XYZ file of C-alpha atoms in Angstrom:
627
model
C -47.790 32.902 34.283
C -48.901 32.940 30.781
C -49.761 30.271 28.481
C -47.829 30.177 25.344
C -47.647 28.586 21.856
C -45.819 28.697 18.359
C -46.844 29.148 14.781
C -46.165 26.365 12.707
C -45.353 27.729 9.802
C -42.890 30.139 11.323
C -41.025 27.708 13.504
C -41.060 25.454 9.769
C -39.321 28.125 8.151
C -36.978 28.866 11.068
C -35.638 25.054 10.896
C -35.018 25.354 7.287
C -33.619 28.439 7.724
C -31.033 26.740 9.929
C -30.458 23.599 8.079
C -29.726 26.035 5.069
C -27.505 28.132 6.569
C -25.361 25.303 8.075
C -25.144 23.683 4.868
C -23.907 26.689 2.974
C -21.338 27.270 5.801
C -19.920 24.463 6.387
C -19.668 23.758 2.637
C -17.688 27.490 2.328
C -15.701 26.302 5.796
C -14.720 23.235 3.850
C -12.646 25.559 1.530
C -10.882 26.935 4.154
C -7.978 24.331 4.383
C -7.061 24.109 0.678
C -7.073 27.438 -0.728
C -4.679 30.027 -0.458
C -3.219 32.453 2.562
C -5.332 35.428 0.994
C -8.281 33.710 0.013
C -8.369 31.646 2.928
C -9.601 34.682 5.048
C -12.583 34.978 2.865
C -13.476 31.642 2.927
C -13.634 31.758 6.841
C -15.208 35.169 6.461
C -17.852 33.843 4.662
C -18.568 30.670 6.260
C -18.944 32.951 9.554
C -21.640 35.581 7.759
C -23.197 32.401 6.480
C -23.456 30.616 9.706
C -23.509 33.396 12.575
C -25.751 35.290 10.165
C -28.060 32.173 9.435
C -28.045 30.822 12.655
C -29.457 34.358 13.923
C -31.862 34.849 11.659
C -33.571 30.903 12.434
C -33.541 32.980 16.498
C -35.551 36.102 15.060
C -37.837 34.148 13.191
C -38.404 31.653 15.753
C -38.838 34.762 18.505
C -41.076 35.609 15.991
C -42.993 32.242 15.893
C -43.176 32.410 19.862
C -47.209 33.257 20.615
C -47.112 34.712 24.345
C -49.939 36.948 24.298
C -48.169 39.888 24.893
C -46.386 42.691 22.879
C -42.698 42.138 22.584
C -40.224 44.857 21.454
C -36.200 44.549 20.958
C -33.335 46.212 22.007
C -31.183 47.496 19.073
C -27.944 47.570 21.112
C -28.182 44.025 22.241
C -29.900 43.031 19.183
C -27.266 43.151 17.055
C -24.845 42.192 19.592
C -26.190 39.119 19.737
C -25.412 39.185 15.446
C -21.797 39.953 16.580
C -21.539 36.980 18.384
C -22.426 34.528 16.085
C -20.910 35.832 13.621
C -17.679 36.253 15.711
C -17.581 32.822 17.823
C -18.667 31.152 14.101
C -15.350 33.145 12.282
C -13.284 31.719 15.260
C -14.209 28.168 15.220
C -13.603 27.999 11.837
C -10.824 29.677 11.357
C -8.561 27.432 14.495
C -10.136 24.393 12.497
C -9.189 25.654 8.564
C -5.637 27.020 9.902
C -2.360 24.810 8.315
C -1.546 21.938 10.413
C -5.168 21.122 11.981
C -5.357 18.011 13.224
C -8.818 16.248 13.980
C -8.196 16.798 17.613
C -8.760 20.571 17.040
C -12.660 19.902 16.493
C -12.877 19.139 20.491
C -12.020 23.082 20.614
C -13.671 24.321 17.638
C -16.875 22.685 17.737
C -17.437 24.040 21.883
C -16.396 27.094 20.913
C -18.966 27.192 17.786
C -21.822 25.718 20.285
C -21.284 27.864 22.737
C -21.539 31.252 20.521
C -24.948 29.635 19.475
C -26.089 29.712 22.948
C -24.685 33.033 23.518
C -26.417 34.360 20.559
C -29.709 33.035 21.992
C -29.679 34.263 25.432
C -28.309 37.829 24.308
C -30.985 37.764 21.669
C -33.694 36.797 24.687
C -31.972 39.501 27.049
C -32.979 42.093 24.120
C -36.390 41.219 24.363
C -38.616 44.001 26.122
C -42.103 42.499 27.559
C -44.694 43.754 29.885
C -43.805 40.928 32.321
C -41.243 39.147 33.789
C -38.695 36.474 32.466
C -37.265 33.773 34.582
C -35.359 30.242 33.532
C -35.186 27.024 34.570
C -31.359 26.445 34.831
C -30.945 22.481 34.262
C -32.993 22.820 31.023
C -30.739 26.221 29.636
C -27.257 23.588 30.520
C -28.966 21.122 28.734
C -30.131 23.656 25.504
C -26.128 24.357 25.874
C -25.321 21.047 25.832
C -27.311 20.067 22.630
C -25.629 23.382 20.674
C -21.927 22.397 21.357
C -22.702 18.625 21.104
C -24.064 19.395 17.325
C -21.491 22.168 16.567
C -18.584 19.863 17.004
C -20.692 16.955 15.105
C -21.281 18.824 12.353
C -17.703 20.243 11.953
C -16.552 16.131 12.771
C -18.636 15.401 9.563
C -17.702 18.103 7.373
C -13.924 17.937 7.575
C -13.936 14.502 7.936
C -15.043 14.114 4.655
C -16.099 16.716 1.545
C -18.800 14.727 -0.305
C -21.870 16.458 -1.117
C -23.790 13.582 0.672
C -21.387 13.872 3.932
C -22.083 18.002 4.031
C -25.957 17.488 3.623
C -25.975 15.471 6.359
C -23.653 17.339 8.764
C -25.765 19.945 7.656
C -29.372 18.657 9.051
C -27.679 17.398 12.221
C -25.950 21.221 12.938
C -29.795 22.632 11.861
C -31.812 20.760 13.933
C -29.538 20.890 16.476
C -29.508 24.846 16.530
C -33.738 24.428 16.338
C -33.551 22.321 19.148
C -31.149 24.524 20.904
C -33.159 27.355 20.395
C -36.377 25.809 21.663
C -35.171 23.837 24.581
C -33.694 27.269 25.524
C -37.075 29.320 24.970
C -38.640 26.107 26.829
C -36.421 26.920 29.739
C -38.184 30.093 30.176
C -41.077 31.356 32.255
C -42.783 34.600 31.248
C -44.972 36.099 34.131
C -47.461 39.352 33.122
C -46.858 42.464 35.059
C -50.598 42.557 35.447
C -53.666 41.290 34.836
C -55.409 42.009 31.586
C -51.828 44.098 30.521
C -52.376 41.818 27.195
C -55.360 42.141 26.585
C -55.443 44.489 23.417
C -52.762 42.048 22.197
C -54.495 39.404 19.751
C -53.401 35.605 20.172
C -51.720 35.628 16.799
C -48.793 37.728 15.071
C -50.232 40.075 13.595
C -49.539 40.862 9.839
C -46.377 43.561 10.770
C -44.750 41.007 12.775
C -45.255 37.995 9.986
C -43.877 40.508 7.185
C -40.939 41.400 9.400
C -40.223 37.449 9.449
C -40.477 36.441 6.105
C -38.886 39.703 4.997
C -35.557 38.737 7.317
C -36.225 34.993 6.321
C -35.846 36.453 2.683
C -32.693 38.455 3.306
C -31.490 35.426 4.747
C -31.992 33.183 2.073
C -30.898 35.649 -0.216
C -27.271 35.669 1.888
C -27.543 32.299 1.561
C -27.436 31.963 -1.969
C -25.160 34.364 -3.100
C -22.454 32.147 -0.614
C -23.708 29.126 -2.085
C -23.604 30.685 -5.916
C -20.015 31.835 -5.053
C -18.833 28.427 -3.425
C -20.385 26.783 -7.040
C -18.655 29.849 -9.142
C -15.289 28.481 -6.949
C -16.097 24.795 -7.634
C -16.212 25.546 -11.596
C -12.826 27.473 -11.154
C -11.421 24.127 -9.271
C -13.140 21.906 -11.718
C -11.576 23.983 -14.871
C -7.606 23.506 -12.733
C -8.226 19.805 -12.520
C -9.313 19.517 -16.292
C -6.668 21.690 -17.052
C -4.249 20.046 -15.384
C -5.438 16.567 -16.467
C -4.659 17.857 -20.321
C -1.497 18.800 -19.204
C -0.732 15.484 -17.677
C -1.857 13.693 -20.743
C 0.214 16.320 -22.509
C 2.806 15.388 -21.214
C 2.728 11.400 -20.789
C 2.295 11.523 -24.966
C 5.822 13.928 -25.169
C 7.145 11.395 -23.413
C 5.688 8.816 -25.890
C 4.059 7.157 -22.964
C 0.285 5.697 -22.335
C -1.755 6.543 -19.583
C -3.494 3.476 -17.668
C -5.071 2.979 -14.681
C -6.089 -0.117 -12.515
C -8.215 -1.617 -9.922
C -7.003 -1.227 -6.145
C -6.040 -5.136 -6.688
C -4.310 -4.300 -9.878
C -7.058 -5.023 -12.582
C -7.361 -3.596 -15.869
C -10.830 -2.257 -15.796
C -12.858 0.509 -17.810
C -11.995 1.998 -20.695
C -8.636 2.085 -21.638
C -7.516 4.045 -24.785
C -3.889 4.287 -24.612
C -3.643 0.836 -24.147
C -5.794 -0.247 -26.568
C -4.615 2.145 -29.111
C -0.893 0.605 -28.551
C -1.932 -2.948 -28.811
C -5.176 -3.217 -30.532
C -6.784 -5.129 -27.895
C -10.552 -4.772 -27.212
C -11.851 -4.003 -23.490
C -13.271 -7.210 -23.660
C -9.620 -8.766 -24.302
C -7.973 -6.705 -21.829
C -9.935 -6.088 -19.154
C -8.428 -7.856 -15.697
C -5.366 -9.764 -16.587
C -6.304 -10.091 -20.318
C -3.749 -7.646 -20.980
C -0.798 -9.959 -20.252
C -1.811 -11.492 -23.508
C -0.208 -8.760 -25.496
C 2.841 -8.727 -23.502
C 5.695 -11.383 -25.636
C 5.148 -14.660 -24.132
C 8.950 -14.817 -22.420
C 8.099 -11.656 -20.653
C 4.494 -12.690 -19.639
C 4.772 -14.394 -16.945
C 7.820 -12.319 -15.073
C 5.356 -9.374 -15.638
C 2.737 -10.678 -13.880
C 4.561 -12.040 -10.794
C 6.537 -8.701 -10.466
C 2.936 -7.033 -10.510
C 0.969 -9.377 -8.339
C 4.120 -8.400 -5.987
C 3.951 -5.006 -6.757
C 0.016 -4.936 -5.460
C 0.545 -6.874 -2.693
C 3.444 -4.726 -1.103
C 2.127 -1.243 -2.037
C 4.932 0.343 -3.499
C 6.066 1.911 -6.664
C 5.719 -0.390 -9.935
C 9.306 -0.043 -12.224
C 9.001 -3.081 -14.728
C 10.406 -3.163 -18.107
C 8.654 -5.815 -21.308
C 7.762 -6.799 -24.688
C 4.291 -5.944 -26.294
C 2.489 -7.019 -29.226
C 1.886 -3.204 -31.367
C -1.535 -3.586 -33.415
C 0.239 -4.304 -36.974
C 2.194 -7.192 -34.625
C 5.297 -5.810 -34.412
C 7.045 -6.488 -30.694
C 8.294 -2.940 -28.952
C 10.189 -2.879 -25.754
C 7.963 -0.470 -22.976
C 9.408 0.945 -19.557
C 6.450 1.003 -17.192
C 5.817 2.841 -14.099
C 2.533 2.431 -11.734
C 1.412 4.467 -8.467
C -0.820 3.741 -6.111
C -3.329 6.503 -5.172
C -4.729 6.416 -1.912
C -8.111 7.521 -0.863
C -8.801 9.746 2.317
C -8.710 6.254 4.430
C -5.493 5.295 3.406
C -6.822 2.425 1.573
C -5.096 2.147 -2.203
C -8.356 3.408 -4.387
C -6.331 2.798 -7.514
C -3.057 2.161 -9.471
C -1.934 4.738 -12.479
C 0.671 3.747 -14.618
C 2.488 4.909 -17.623
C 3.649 2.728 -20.548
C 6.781 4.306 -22.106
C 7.964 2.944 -25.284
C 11.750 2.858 -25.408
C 12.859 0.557 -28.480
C 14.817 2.833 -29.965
C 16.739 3.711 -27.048
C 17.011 -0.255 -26.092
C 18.572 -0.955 -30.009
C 20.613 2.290 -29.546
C 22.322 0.893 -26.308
C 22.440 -2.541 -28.142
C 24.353 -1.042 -30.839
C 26.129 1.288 -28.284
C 27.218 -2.722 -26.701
C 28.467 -3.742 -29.991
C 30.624 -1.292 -31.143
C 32.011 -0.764 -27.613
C 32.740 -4.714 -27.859
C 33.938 -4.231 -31.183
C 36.399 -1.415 -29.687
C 37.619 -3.212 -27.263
C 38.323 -6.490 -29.306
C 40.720 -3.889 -31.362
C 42.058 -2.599 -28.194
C 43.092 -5.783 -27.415
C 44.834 -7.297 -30.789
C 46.068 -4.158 -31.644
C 48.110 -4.764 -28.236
C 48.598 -7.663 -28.620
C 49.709 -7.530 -31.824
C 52.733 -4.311 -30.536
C 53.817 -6.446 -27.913
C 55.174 -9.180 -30.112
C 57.774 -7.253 -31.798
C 58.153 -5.552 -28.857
C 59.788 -8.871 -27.651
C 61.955 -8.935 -30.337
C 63.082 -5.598 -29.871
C 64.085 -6.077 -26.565
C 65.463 -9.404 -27.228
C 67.459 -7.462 -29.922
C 68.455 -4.738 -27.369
C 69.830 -7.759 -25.461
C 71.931 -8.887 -28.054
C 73.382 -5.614 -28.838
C 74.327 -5.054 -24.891
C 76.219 -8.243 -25.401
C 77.762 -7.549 -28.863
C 78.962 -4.467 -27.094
C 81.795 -5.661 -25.245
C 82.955 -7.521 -28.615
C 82.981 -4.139 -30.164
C 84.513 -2.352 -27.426
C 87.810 -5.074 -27.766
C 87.634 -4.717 -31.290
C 88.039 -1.024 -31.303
C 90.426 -1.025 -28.088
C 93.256 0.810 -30.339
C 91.273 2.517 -32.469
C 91.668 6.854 -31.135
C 87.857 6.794 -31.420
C 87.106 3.629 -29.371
C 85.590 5.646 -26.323
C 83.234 7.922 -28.421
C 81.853 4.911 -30.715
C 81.325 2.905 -26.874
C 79.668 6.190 -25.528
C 77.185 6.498 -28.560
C 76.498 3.107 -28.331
C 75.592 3.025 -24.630
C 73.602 6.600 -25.126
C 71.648 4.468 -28.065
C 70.980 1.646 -26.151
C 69.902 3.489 -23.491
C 67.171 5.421 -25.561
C 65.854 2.105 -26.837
C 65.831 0.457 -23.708
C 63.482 3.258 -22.087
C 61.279 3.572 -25.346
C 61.071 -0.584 -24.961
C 59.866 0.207 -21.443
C 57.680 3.383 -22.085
C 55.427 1.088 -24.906
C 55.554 -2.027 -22.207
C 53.702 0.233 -20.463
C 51.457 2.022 -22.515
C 50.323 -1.279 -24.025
C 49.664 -2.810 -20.458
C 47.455 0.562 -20.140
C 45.091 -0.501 -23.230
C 45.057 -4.017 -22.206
C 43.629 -3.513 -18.592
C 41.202 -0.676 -19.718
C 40.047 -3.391 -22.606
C 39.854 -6.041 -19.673
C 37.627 -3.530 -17.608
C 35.247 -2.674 -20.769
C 34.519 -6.568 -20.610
C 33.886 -6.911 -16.706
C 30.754 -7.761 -15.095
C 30.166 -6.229 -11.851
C 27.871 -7.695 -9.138
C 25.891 -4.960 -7.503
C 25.878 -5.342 -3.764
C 24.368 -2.812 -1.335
C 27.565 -0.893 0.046
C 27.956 1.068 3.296
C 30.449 4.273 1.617
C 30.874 5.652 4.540
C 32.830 2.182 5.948
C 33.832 1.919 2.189
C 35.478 5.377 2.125
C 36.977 5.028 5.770
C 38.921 1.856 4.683
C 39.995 3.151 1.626
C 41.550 6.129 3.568
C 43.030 3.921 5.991
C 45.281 1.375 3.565
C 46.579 4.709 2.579
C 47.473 6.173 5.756
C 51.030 5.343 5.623
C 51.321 8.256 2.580
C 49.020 10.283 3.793
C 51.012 10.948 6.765
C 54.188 11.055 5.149
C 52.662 14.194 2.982
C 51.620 15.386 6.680
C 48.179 15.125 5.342
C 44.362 14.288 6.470
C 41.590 12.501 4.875
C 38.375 13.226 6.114
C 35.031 11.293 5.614
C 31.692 12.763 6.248
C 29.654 10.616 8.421
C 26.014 9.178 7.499
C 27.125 9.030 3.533
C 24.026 7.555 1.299
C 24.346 4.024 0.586
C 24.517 2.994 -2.735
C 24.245 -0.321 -4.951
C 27.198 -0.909 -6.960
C 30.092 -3.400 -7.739
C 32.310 -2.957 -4.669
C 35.749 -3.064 -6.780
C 34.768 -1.015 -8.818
C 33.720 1.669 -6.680
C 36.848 0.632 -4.318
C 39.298 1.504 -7.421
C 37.156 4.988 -8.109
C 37.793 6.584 -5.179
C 41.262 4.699 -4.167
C 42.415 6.906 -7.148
C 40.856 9.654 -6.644
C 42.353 9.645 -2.909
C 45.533 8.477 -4.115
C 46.294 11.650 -6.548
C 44.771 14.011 -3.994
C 47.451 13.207 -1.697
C 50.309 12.755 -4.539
C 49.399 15.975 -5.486
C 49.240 18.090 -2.559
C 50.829 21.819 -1.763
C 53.975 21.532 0.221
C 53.161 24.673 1.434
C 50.317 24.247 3.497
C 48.666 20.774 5.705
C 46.847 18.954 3.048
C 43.318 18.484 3.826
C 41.328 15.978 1.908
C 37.724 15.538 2.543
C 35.395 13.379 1.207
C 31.419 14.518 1.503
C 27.819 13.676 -0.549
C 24.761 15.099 -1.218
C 21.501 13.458 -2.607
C 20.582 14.863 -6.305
C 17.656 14.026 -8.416
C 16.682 11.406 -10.409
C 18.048 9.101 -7.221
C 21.403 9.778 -7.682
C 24.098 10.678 -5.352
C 26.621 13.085 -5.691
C 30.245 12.135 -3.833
C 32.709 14.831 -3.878
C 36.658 14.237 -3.242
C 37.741 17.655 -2.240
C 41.620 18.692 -1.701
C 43.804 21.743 -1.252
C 46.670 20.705 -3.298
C 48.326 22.755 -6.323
C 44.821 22.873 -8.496
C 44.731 22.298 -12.187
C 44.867 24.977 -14.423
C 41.545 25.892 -16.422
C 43.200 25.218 -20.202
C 43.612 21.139 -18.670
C 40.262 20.411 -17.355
C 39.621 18.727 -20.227
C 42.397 16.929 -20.743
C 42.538 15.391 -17.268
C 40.617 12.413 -18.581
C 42.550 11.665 -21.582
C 44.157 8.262 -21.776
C 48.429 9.232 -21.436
C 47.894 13.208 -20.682
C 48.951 14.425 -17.664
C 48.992 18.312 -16.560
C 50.964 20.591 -14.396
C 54.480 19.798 -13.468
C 56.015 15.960 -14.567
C 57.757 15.564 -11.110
C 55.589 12.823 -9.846
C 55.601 8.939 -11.085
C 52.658 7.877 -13.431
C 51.532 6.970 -17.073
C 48.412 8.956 -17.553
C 46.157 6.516 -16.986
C 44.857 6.625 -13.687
C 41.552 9.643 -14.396
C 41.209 7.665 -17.990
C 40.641 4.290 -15.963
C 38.565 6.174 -13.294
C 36.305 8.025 -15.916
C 35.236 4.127 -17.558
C 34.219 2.646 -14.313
C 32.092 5.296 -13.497
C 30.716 5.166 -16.778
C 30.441 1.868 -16.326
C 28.449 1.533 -13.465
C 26.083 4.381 -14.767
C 27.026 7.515 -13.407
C 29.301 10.737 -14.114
C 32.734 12.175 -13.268
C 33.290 15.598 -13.435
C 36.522 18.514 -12.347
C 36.690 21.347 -10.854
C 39.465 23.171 -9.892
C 41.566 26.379 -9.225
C 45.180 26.712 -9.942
C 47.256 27.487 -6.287
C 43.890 26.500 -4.421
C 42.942 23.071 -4.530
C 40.432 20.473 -7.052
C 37.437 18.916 -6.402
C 36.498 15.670 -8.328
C 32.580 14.788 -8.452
C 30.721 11.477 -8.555
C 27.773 11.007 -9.137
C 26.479 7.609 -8.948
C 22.743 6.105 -9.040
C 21.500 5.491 -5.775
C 20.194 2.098 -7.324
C 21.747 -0.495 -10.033
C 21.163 0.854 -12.751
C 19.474 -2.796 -13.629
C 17.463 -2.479 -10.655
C 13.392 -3.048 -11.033
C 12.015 -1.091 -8.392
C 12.199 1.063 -5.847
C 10.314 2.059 -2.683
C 8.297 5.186 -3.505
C 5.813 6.537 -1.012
C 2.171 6.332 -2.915
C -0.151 9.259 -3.561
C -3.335 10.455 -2.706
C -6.062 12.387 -5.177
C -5.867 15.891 -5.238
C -9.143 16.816 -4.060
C -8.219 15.147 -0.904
């Protein structure tokens, strides 16, 4: 049995060989999950050179360090198969733990299979080693050396994707070097080296000689130089990132001022901290006046206090911030702001901090004010001018009375005359025309009225089930529905919506109504009602048919007050798209046709998922980018 040793110096350089290479690995593997499919591969690539490569290298040298007193030569063949598996079992660990849809779990594969190529590395390495003596181990102590590798390799990996700070990597880093050290030399201590013969090393001197200390530091050197070039490209790749997120912060600031909104951010319990430009170039306000709730004082004092409740709520429930108020400009002025806040979440979950936008939307505000005036204004017309037509209207039709009656004087007056019977017929024909003109302008001027009564409404929003909604709407019309031998089909599961209820009953009661006054006797009418979820949380409800269509020259017209299209041979005053098209106005969405002559008409609706008063709404939060 021989007596054996290690040179300092060389067993030094073989640990920091190790801690190096783990470092520059795992900070490549930690690129793995958020780059792209193609670049992805030469992330894990080099993460695997850099480790596997690194990790044999710290073996040579520390062969290298090993003072046994006899020469030692290496097999080529298994030499650099022991290269091929740490490179190899290092590729495969990191590529199962960088793949899309890795869960933490996955470590308690990678990180054995990582540990164990280390310690198959090391004893293919040892296996290549050609002595004049024999080689024997101690079993319990190579499990144990086996142990420590696949106990550090799934540490380290634990720590690096667990987190991506420099800090986190440097020390997942020492813990995976020293581990691989240790590894190495509780493996070489599990060995036994026996001389073939006695004084076989005696021409060997007790040190490495100068060739073997050059071939260390000259594969300790092409290791480090490995070593930086990964690191030097990992830093080129961290500029590219850094120049993206710069980038792509100007073009979110871009973008917040062509919206003529301010960017702010607060505290994780909704304080107004740091420097704040936007804000302070909207309101003058110093960060000494605004920072934690100081900026309330530049919102207008009956908004104040609203604003901060709604925000203190906001905080504590962790949702999406949609508030609307009144703040102070610096040359005093008061401007109405629509504001919108996030909360971004760190990698814990935890909310690390709120960014909001301030959006300044007076002019739209005095627009719809205006918009409210003359509308009211309209509508106040509407309803004199009515009113003012049906008064005569009375006396015309009191007049028409009088004339019915005055008739049968005429008729006795005339009872010899040889044109009696023509003057009663044009008399009859006459009062006959004024009688239905009398009615026609009843009925037009009860038209203007109830649209003028609907223009001055106010709806109550209520949360409404449509699909229940639609059902019963389809059901009080079932008598006329089967009469036409028709079917009205509602889609299941339709989006809920808040709206006023009557107002969204009298939609799509007409809508249903002149699908099935209008169907094709030719074929089974089929009416169907469906939705779909658009953007902007709206909803999209569709009233399809396969009636007689509308032709393309009246798709316009459809929702002109009195104008009807196709053939007259159906009851109505033109009123009933005209009413439809000012309710959903009304409660803030859209109507819109479209339709094929001989094939059938669908009518859209799209409605806001919310009121369209509505403060808030449920939004999931966000977390940073780098995370």
């Amino acid at each position: 049995m021989l007596h054996t040793g290690y040179n300092p110096a060389l067993v030094a350089l073989s640990v920091s060989i190790a801690v190096l290479a783990s470092y520059t690995a795992l900070d490549l593997g930690s690129h793995v999950r958020s780059a792209a499919s193609g670049p992805r591969w030469a992330w894990i690539a080099g993460a695997a050179v850099a480790m596997g490569g690194g990790i044999w290298s710290m073996h040579f040298v520390g062969m290298l360090a090993f003072e046994m007193g006899m020469p030692a030569a290496y097999d080529l063949g298994l030499t650099l198969l022991s290269l091929g598996l740490a490179i190899g079992f290092t590729g495969a660990a990191f590529a199962w733990i960088g793949r899309r849809g890795a869960a933490t779990r996955d470590i308690l594969i990678a990180g054995p299979v990582m540990g164990l190529g280390v310690a198959a590395m090391h004893y293919t390495g040892m296996a290549a080693m050609r002595v004049p003596g024999n080689l024997a181990y101690h079993w319990l102590v190579v499990w144990v050396s086996v142990a420590i590798a696949v106990t550090a390799a799934t540490t380290a990996l634990w720590l690096t994707f667990r987190q991506n700070s420099v800090w986190q990597k440097l020390i997942a880093a020492c813990v995976m070097g020293v581990a691989v050290a240790g590894m190495h030399y509780t493996g070489m201590a599990a060995a036994t080296f026996t001389a073939e013969a006695a004084g076989a090393h005696a021409a060997h001197a007790a040190e490495l000689d100068h060739a073997q200390q050059n071939l260390a530091l000259a594969v300790a050197g092409a290791t480090f130089l490995i070593l930086f070039l990964a690191m030097l490209a990992a830093s080129f790749d961290q500029q590219r990132v850094g120049g993206e997120l710069r980038a792509s912060e100007a073009r979110f600031r871009a973008a917040v001022q062509a919206v003529r909104g301010v960017l702010w951010t607060n505290d994780a319990e909704g304080r107004m901290v740091g420097e704040q430009p936007g804000w302070s170039a909207i309101t003058g306000q110093t960060r000494s006046e605004y920072e934690g709730y100081g900026w309330a004082a530049a919102v207008h004092p009956d908004d104040a206090q609203a604003s901060i409740e709604a925000w203190n709520e906001t905080v504590r429930a962790r949702r999406t911030f949609m508030h609307e108020h009144r703040v102070r400009s610096a040359d005093g002025t008061w401007r109405h702001y629509a504001i919108r806040a996030i909360p971004v979440l760190d990698a814990r979950g935890a909310i690390r901090e709120w960014v909001g936008v301030h959006t300044d939307i007076t002019e739209q505000r005095q627009a719809e004010a205006e918009l409210r005036e003359s509308n009211e204004e309209i509508q106040r017309y509407a309803y004199i001018v009515s009113h003012d037509l049906r008064a005569p209207l009375v006396n015309v039709m009191g007049f028409t009375s009088e004339l019915e009656t005055t008739r049968e004087d005429v008729r006795a007056a005339l009872q010899d005359h040889p044109r009696a019977a023509g003057i009663d017929a044009d008399l009859a024909e006459a009062l006959g025309f004024i009688k239905a003109a009398v009615t026609r302008m009843e009925s037009l001027i009860a038209a203007i009225l109830k649209l003028s009564r609907e223009g001055r409404r106010t709806f109550a929003p209520e949360r409404l089930d449509m699909t229940a909604l639609l059902r019963r709407i389809a059901d009080a019309q079932h008598h006329q529905t089967e009469s036409a031998g028709a079917r009205v089909i509602v889609a299941p599961d339709l989006p809920e919506v808040t709206a006023d209820r009557l107002a969204v009953e009298q939609v799509f009661g007409n809508l249903i109504d002149n699908a099935v006054k209008y169907l094709d006797d030719a074929r089974p009418g089929r009416i169907e009602v469906t939705a779909q979820t658009v953007g902007g949380g709206r909803v999209r409800f569709s009233v399809r048919d396969n009636g007689r269509g509308i032709a393309a020259r009246d798709h316009a017209r459809v929702f002109e007050l009195f104008r009807r299209s196709g053939a007259q041979d159906k009851p109505g005053e033109g009123i009933g798209l005209a009413h439809v098209k000012a309710l959903v106005r009304s409660l803030g969405g859209r109507i819109e046709v479209a339709s094929e002559f001989g094939v059938g008409t669908t009518f859209s609706v799209t409605l806001p998922r919310e009121s369209a008063t509505g403060q808030g709404q449920d939004v999931p939060p966000v977390r940073l980018a780098a995370e």
